[in-house]
Short mmCIF file of C-alpha atoms and ligand atoms in Angstrom, two decimals:
data_model
loop_
_atom_site.label_atom_id
_atom_site.label_comp_id
_atom_site.label_asym_id
_atom_site.label_seq_id
_atom_site.Cartn_x
_atom_site.Cartn_y
_atom_site.Cartn_z
CA MET A 15 0.00 0.00 0.00
CA GLU A 16 1.34 3.42 -0.92
CA ARG A 17 1.40 5.76 2.04
CA THR A 18 1.97 9.53 2.09
CA THR A 19 4.49 10.75 4.63
CA LEU A 20 4.12 14.06 6.43
CA VAL A 21 7.15 15.55 4.65
CA GLN A 22 5.84 14.51 1.22
CA HIS A 23 2.52 16.11 2.06
CA ILE A 24 4.05 19.38 3.24
CA ARG A 25 6.20 19.53 0.11
CA GLN A 26 3.14 19.01 -2.11
CA GLN A 27 1.27 21.76 -0.26
CA GLU A 28 4.20 24.13 -0.63
CA LYS A 29 4.45 23.38 -4.38
CA SER A 30 0.94 24.74 -4.87
CA ASN A 31 2.30 28.14 -3.77
CA PRO A 32 4.18 29.61 -6.77
CA GLY A 33 6.48 31.86 -4.69
CA ALA A 34 7.56 29.05 -2.35
CA THR A 35 11.26 28.69 -1.54
CA GLY A 36 11.27 25.48 0.50
CA GLU A 37 11.78 27.37 3.77
CA PHE A 38 8.30 26.42 4.99
CA THR A 39 8.94 22.73 4.29
CA SER A 40 12.23 22.95 6.21
CA LEU A 41 10.52 24.56 9.19
CA MET A 42 7.72 22.00 9.28
CA THR A 43 10.28 19.20 9.01
CA GLU A 44 12.11 20.51 12.08
CA ILE A 45 8.82 20.78 14.00
CA MET A 46 8.15 17.17 13.09
CA VAL A 47 11.61 16.08 14.33
CA ALA A 48 11.11 17.87 17.66
CA SER A 49 7.67 16.29 18.05
CA LYS A 50 9.12 12.80 17.51
CA ILE A 51 11.69 13.40 20.25
CA ILE A 52 8.97 14.54 22.66
CA SER A 53 6.70 11.66 21.69
CA LEU A 54 9.46 9.21 22.55
CA GLU A 55 10.11 10.93 25.87
CA VAL A 56 6.38 11.02 26.76
CA ASN A 57 5.97 7.36 25.88
CA SER A 58 8.87 6.31 28.04
CA ALA A 59 8.10 8.70 30.91
CA GLY A 60 8.57 6.85 34.15
CA ILE A 61 11.21 4.51 32.73
CA GLY A 62 14.88 5.19 33.33
CA GLU A 63 15.74 8.88 33.49
CA ASN A 64 13.54 10.74 35.93
CA ILE A 65 11.42 12.91 33.64
CA LEU A 66 8.15 12.97 35.58
CA GLY A 67 7.33 15.57 38.21
CA LEU A 68 8.05 19.22 38.85
CA THR A 69 11.17 21.24 38.15
CA GLY A 70 10.51 23.42 41.20
CA LYS A 71 10.24 26.50 38.94
CA ILE A 72 7.22 28.75 38.33
CA ASN A 73 6.58 29.96 34.76
CA VAL A 74 5.41 33.33 33.43
CA GLN A 75 1.77 32.19 33.87
CA GLY A 76 2.42 31.61 37.60
CA GLU A 77 2.14 27.84 37.12
CA GLU A 78 4.51 25.13 38.37
CA VAL A 79 6.79 23.92 35.58
CA GLN A 80 6.85 20.17 34.98
CA LYS A 81 10.07 18.54 33.81
CA LEU A 82 8.38 17.50 30.56
CA ASP A 83 7.18 21.11 30.00
CA GLU A 84 10.76 22.29 30.26
CA PHE A 85 12.10 19.42 28.14
CA SER A 86 9.58 20.17 25.36
CA ASP A 87 10.28 23.89 25.47
CA ILE A 88 14.04 23.35 25.19
CA THR A 89 13.69 20.69 22.47
CA PHE A 90 11.52 22.89 20.22
CA THR A 91 13.52 26.04 20.85
CA THR A 92 16.85 24.33 20.11
CA ILE A 93 15.75 22.47 16.98
CA VAL A 94 13.52 25.15 15.43
CA GLY A 95 15.91 27.91 16.58
CA LYS A 96 18.77 26.37 14.56
CA SER A 97 16.65 25.70 11.46
CA GLU A 98 17.52 29.02 9.69
CA THR A 99 13.81 29.41 8.94
CA VAL A 100 12.61 31.48 11.93
CA CYS A 101 13.63 34.83 13.39
CA ALA A 102 11.70 34.51 16.68
CA ILE A 103 10.18 31.82 18.87
CA ALA A 104 7.51 32.73 21.40
CA SER A 105 6.61 30.11 23.99
CA GLU A 106 3.86 29.89 26.57
CA GLU A 107 6.60 28.96 29.03
CA LYS A 108 8.75 32.08 28.50
CA GLU A 109 7.97 35.68 29.29
CA ASP A 110 9.91 37.05 26.31
CA PRO A 111 10.30 35.62 22.84
CA TYR A 112 13.62 34.08 21.85
CA ILE A 113 15.13 36.16 19.07
CA VAL A 114 17.38 34.12 16.79
CA PRO A 115 20.86 35.73 16.73
CA GLN A 116 22.19 36.96 13.38
CA GLU A 117 25.04 34.39 13.44
CA ASP A 118 22.38 31.61 13.39
CA ASN A 119 20.95 32.96 10.10
CA PRO A 120 17.40 33.87 11.09
CA GLY A 121 14.66 33.07 8.54
CA LYS A 122 11.42 34.84 7.69
CA TYR A 123 9.00 33.01 9.99
CA ILE A 124 7.78 33.62 13.54
CA PHE A 125 7.11 30.43 15.52
CA MET A 126 4.66 30.40 18.45
CA MET A 127 4.11 27.37 20.68
CA ASP A 128 2.59 25.85 23.73
CA PRO A 129 5.32 23.21 23.96
CA LEU A 130 3.40 20.87 26.24
CA ASP A 131 -0.27 21.56 26.71
CA GLY A 132 -2.26 19.80 29.42
CA SER A 133 0.58 19.68 31.94
CA SER A 134 -1.72 18.65 34.75
CA ASN A 135 -2.26 15.33 32.91
CA ILE A 136 1.43 14.45 32.48
CA ASP A 137 1.85 12.32 35.57
CA VAL A 138 -1.38 10.36 35.13
CA ASN A 139 -0.90 8.95 31.63
CA VAL A 140 -3.62 11.07 30.01
CA ASN A 141 -3.19 12.70 26.58
CA ILE A 142 -1.07 15.82 26.35
CA GLY A 143 0.12 17.74 23.29
CA THR A 144 2.00 20.52 21.55
CA ILE A 145 0.25 23.43 19.80
CA PHE A 146 2.07 25.63 17.28
CA SER A 147 1.45 28.52 14.98
CA ILE A 148 3.49 30.14 12.20
CA TYR A 149 3.41 33.76 11.00
CA LYS A 150 5.58 35.58 8.48
CA LYS A 151 7.79 38.47 9.63
CA LYS A 152 6.09 41.71 8.52
CA SER A 153 8.46 44.46 9.54
CA GLU A 154 11.42 45.55 7.42
CA GLY A 155 14.98 45.01 8.64
CA ASN A 156 16.52 42.51 11.04
CA GLU A 157 14.74 43.55 14.20
CA VAL A 158 11.70 41.58 15.37
CA THR A 159 9.00 44.03 16.45
CA ASP A 160 5.47 43.93 17.91
CA GLU A 161 4.20 44.19 14.33
CA ASP A 162 5.65 40.69 13.83
CA LEU A 163 4.70 39.17 17.17
CA LEU A 164 1.20 40.56 17.62
CA GLN A 165 -0.41 39.78 14.27
CA ARG A 166 -4.11 39.13 13.74
CA GLY A 167 -5.13 35.50 14.01
CA ASP A 168 -6.11 35.33 10.35
CA GLU A 169 -2.56 36.29 9.32
CA GLN A 170 -1.30 32.83 10.33
CA ILE A 171 0.55 30.97 7.58
CA ALA A 172 0.05 27.60 9.24
CA ALA A 173 -0.95 26.04 12.54
CA GLY A 174 -0.99 22.57 14.00
CA TYR A 175 -0.84 20.37 17.03
CA ILE A 176 0.56 17.03 18.05
CA VAL A 177 -1.38 14.77 20.44
CA TYR A 178 0.73 12.35 22.44
CA GLY A 179 -1.88 9.74 23.26
CA SER A 180 -2.70 6.13 22.55
CA SER A 181 -0.92 7.02 19.31
CA THR A 182 0.93 10.18 18.34
CA ILE A 183 -0.99 12.29 15.82
CA PHE A 184 0.26 15.38 13.97
CA VAL A 185 -2.50 17.64 12.62
CA TYR A 186 -1.78 20.75 10.55
CA THR A 187 -3.21 23.25 8.13
CA SER A 188 -1.46 25.76 5.92
CA GLY A 189 -4.79 27.35 5.04
CA ASN A 190 -5.76 24.72 2.51
CA GLY A 191 -7.54 21.92 4.37
CA VAL A 192 -6.68 20.15 7.61
CA TYR A 193 -4.68 16.92 7.57
CA GLY A 194 -3.78 14.38 10.25
CA PHE A 195 -0.80 12.01 10.33
CA THR A 196 -0.21 9.11 12.69
CA LEU A 197 3.26 8.17 13.87
CA ASP A 198 4.24 4.61 12.97
CA PRO A 199 6.48 3.91 15.97
CA SER A 200 8.24 0.98 14.31
CA LEU A 201 9.42 3.22 11.43
CA GLY A 202 9.55 6.54 13.29
CA GLU A 203 7.58 8.11 10.44
CA PHE A 204 4.29 10.04 10.29
CA PHE A 205 1.84 8.77 7.64
CA LEU A 206 -1.33 10.45 6.39
CA SER A 207 -4.22 8.92 8.33
CA HIS A 208 -6.85 11.68 8.32
CA PRO A 209 -7.07 13.33 4.87
CA ASP A 210 -9.09 16.54 4.65
CA LEU A 211 -10.60 16.68 8.14
CA ARG A 212 -14.00 18.40 8.41
CA ILE A 213 -15.78 19.20 11.69
CA PRO A 214 -19.41 18.00 11.60
CA GLY A 215 -21.81 20.97 11.25
CA GLN A 216 -23.37 20.10 14.59
CA GLY A 217 -22.30 17.67 17.31
CA SER A 218 -23.75 16.09 20.42
CA ILE A 219 -20.92 16.67 22.92
CA TYR A 220 -20.04 19.66 25.08
CA SER A 221 -16.75 20.04 26.86
CA ALA A 222 -16.17 22.41 29.76
CA ASN A 223 -14.79 22.40 33.28
CA GLU A 224 -18.16 22.34 34.97
CA GLY A 225 -16.47 22.42 38.36
CA ASN A 226 -16.31 26.15 37.71
CA TRP A 227 -20.13 26.43 37.72
CA GLY A 228 -20.16 28.53 40.88
CA ILE A 229 -17.83 31.13 39.35
CA TRP A 230 -19.59 31.31 35.93
CA ASP A 231 -21.97 34.14 35.06
CA GLU A 232 -25.70 33.49 34.54
CA ASN A 233 -25.56 33.38 30.74
CA GLN A 234 -22.83 30.74 30.81
CA LYS A 235 -24.87 28.67 33.28
CA ASN A 236 -27.97 29.01 31.09
CA LEU A 237 -26.00 27.89 28.06
CA VAL A 238 -24.84 24.69 29.76
CA SER A 239 -28.23 24.08 31.41
CA ASN A 240 -29.80 24.16 27.96
CA LEU A 241 -27.35 21.61 26.62
CA LYS A 242 -28.36 19.29 29.45
CA GLU A 243 -32.12 19.63 28.98
CA ASP A 244 -34.12 16.60 27.86
CA ASN A 245 -35.33 17.60 24.40
CA PRO A 246 -34.72 14.76 21.92
CA SER A 247 -36.15 16.64 18.92
CA SER A 248 -33.25 19.12 19.15
CA GLY A 249 -30.66 16.46 19.99
CA ARG A 250 -30.45 17.26 23.70
CA PRO A 251 -29.17 16.37 26.21
CA TYR A 252 -25.63 16.64 24.87
CA LYS A 253 -22.96 14.34 26.29
CA LEU A 254 -20.26 15.81 28.52
CA ARG A 255 -16.61 14.98 27.82
CA TYR A 256 -13.78 16.92 29.46
CA ILE A 257 -10.19 15.71 29.52
CA GLY A 258 -8.54 18.91 30.75
CA SER A 259 -5.91 18.84 27.98
CA LEU A 260 -7.00 21.35 25.37
CA VAL A 261 -5.23 19.50 22.55
CA ALA A 262 -7.04 16.27 23.37
CA ASP A 263 -10.42 17.94 23.92
CA PHE A 264 -9.99 19.83 20.65
CA HIS A 265 -8.89 16.73 18.73
CA ARG A 266 -12.07 14.92 19.77
CA THR A 267 -14.15 17.98 18.85
CA LEU A 268 -12.50 18.12 15.42
CA LEU A 269 -13.30 14.47 14.73
CA LYS A 270 -16.71 14.16 16.36
CA GLY A 271 -18.10 17.69 16.46
CA GLY A 272 -19.69 19.53 19.35
CA ILE A 273 -18.32 22.42 21.35
CA PHE A 274 -15.34 22.99 23.64
CA MET A 275 -15.63 26.01 25.88
CA TYR A 276 -13.42 27.74 28.38
CA PRO A 277 -15.42 30.82 29.35
CA LYS A 278 -14.31 33.70 31.49
CA ASP A 279 -15.18 33.27 35.17
CA LYS A 280 -14.89 35.11 38.47
CA ASN A 281 -11.30 33.94 38.98
CA SER A 282 -10.19 34.46 35.35
CA PRO A 283 -12.14 37.53 34.19
CA GLU A 284 -10.26 37.59 30.87
CA GLY A 285 -10.56 33.81 30.35
CA LYS A 286 -7.85 31.21 30.99
CA LEU A 287 -6.53 30.16 27.60
CA ARG A 288 -3.95 32.12 25.69
CA PHE A 289 -4.55 33.76 22.32
CA SER A 290 -1.13 33.23 20.71
CA PHE A 291 -0.36 29.72 21.92
CA GLU A 292 -3.77 28.04 22.19
CA ALA A 293 -6.83 29.88 20.86
CA ALA A 294 -5.49 31.37 17.59
CA PRO A 295 -3.82 28.22 16.22
CA LEU A 296 -6.80 26.00 17.09
CA ALA A 297 -9.20 28.61 15.64
CA PHE A 298 -7.22 28.58 12.38
CA ILE A 299 -7.49 24.78 12.27
CA ALA A 300 -11.20 24.82 13.22
CA GLU A 301 -12.11 27.30 10.48
CA ASN A 302 -10.08 25.41 7.90
CA ALA A 303 -12.07 22.32 8.84
CA GLY A 304 -15.41 24.13 8.41
CA GLY A 305 -15.90 24.89 12.12
CA LYS A 306 -16.00 28.09 14.12
CA ALA A 307 -14.09 29.72 17.00
CA SER A 308 -15.30 32.64 19.05
CA THR A 309 -14.76 34.48 22.31
CA GLY A 310 -18.54 34.22 22.71
CA SER A 311 -19.02 37.52 20.92
CA GLU A 312 -16.10 37.91 18.50
CA ARG A 313 -14.37 35.75 15.89
CA ILE A 314 -11.02 34.66 17.36
CA LEU A 315 -9.18 35.12 14.05
CA ASP A 316 -10.27 38.80 13.86
CA ILE A 317 -8.30 39.56 17.02
CA ALA A 318 -4.79 41.00 17.21
CA PRO A 319 -3.41 40.55 20.74
CA LYS A 320 -1.89 43.39 22.78
CA GLY A 321 0.69 41.07 24.30
CA ILE A 322 1.91 37.54 23.53
CA HIS A 323 0.52 36.19 26.80
CA ASP A 324 -3.00 37.66 26.38
CA ARG A 325 -5.83 35.42 27.56
CA LEU A 326 -9.41 35.22 26.31
CA PRO A 327 -12.57 33.08 26.53
CA LEU A 328 -12.78 30.30 23.93
CA PHE A 329 -15.81 28.62 22.31
CA ILE A 330 -14.70 26.33 19.50
CA GLY A 331 -16.05 23.46 17.42
CA SER A 332 -19.05 22.76 15.19
CA LYS A 333 -20.39 25.89 13.50
CA LYS A 334 -23.96 25.44 14.71
CA ASP A 335 -22.92 24.69 18.29
CA VAL A 336 -20.65 27.75 18.53
CA GLU A 337 -23.41 29.94 17.03
CA MET A 338 -25.82 28.55 19.61
CA ALA A 339 -23.35 29.46 22.37
CA GLU A 340 -22.98 33.00 21.01
CA THR A 341 -26.75 33.43 20.99
CA HIS A 342 -26.99 32.37 24.64
CA LEU A 343 -24.12 34.57 25.72
CA ALA A 344 -25.66 37.57 23.96
CA ALA A 345 -28.98 37.12 25.76
CA GLU A 346 -30.04 39.89 28.06
CA LYS A 347 -28.06 39.32 31.25
CA GLY A 348 -29.20 36.20 33.06
CA LYS A 349 -32.31 35.76 30.88
CA LYS A 350 -32.99 32.22 29.74
CA GLY A 351 -33.37 31.70 26.05
CA GLY A 352 -31.31 31.67 22.96
CA TRP A 353 -32.06 28.05 22.10
CA PHE A 354 -35.40 28.82 20.45
CA LYS A 355 -33.88 31.80 18.64
CA TRP A 356 -31.02 29.61 17.49
CA LEU A 357 -33.28 26.75 16.33
CA SER A 358 -35.49 29.04 14.30
CA GLY A 359 -32.48 30.97 12.92
P1 AHM B 425 -1.39 24.41 30.23
O1 AHM B 425 -1.07 24.96 28.87
O2 AHM B 425 -0.56 25.02 31.31
O3 AHM B 425 -1.39 22.93 30.27
O4 AHM B 425 -2.90 24.91 30.61
C1 AHM B 425 -3.92 24.89 29.69
C2 AHM B 425 -4.88 23.79 30.01
C3 AHM B 425 -5.62 23.33 28.79
O5 AHM B 425 -4.95 22.26 28.19
C4 AHM B 425 -6.96 22.89 29.33
O6 AHM B 425 -7.98 23.07 28.38
C5 AHM B 425 -7.15 23.79 30.50
O7 AHM B 425 -5.86 24.29 30.86
C6 AHM B 425 -7.69 23.05 31.68
O8 AHM B 425 -7.93 23.95 32.70
P2 AHM B 425 -8.73 23.55 34.02
O9 AHM B 425 -7.83 22.64 34.79
O10 AHM B 425 -9.01 24.85 34.68
O11 AHM B 425 -9.99 22.86 33.58
MG1 MG B 426 -1.73 25.05 27.21
#
């Protein structure tokens, strides 16, 4: 059986762009190499070298840094940083972006990453992942400026994620469809396993940390209450699935449809998830798969952040489900409703 490798696929995609120089293929190849190293480390966590547990450090988000977080951050930064394809790397783990020194021949791309998403699931053998996003340098000259680092979501050149789970899956889009590749561990090669991924127009699953109920506002509570109501003619109640690793929750949403939400709450008035490292790349993938991503009132990809660590609420998944959420959240404060409006819309 003839199988398409990830590198072959990236090369074919780049060929369809007449001005392409091969730099994008080189960058994606390096991302793939780094992801294989992390996959191996994740799969052997607990054996031999002590890679599980905390480093004892606190990151820029005020969270405890796990050893695998740090390992992934260093692996990506070292490999991608030496690839001569990027001029800056921004990481969820680091306050400031790494600017590639002139002697390392910086390239034209900006690389953004959450090197290991879902850290709280590392020690318990539950799926974790890497999320990345690629922009092109906009400003003239060698310096990397805010114009380069704080671009609108829809200016992404490509975005992707890698899930380290029961198998390792690499999903990416360069704005022309969404494709998934599964790592064959015996060959150490990613092969196309999910050609042209499309999110179902409507799903039957919602995903949220409902433990936060007491700190949600009334509209958010009404939205989730509606999803739980017994109303078979409109497909309710929805099922609840929440892993607590965004990559894994998003991967399921991409394949099965439904909605993932991390709303703002009393403790995180801006929302918890980060625009540059989590929301924007997944929104780019969702839209390229026919889905939708919103803050509840605004399209994620229309936003340009003010800082690389900006946070925001995220509602992402099937188009109809995200539209339904927006309708609920726009309802007059605390007033029930939205579902009827949405059904008849
Ligand atoms: P991380 O990037 O530090 O791992 O944090 C982000 C994670 C997401 O993967 C997940 O969706 C969310 O935080 C879970 O948060 P909570 O534990 O509040 O439900
Ligand atoms: Mg994360």
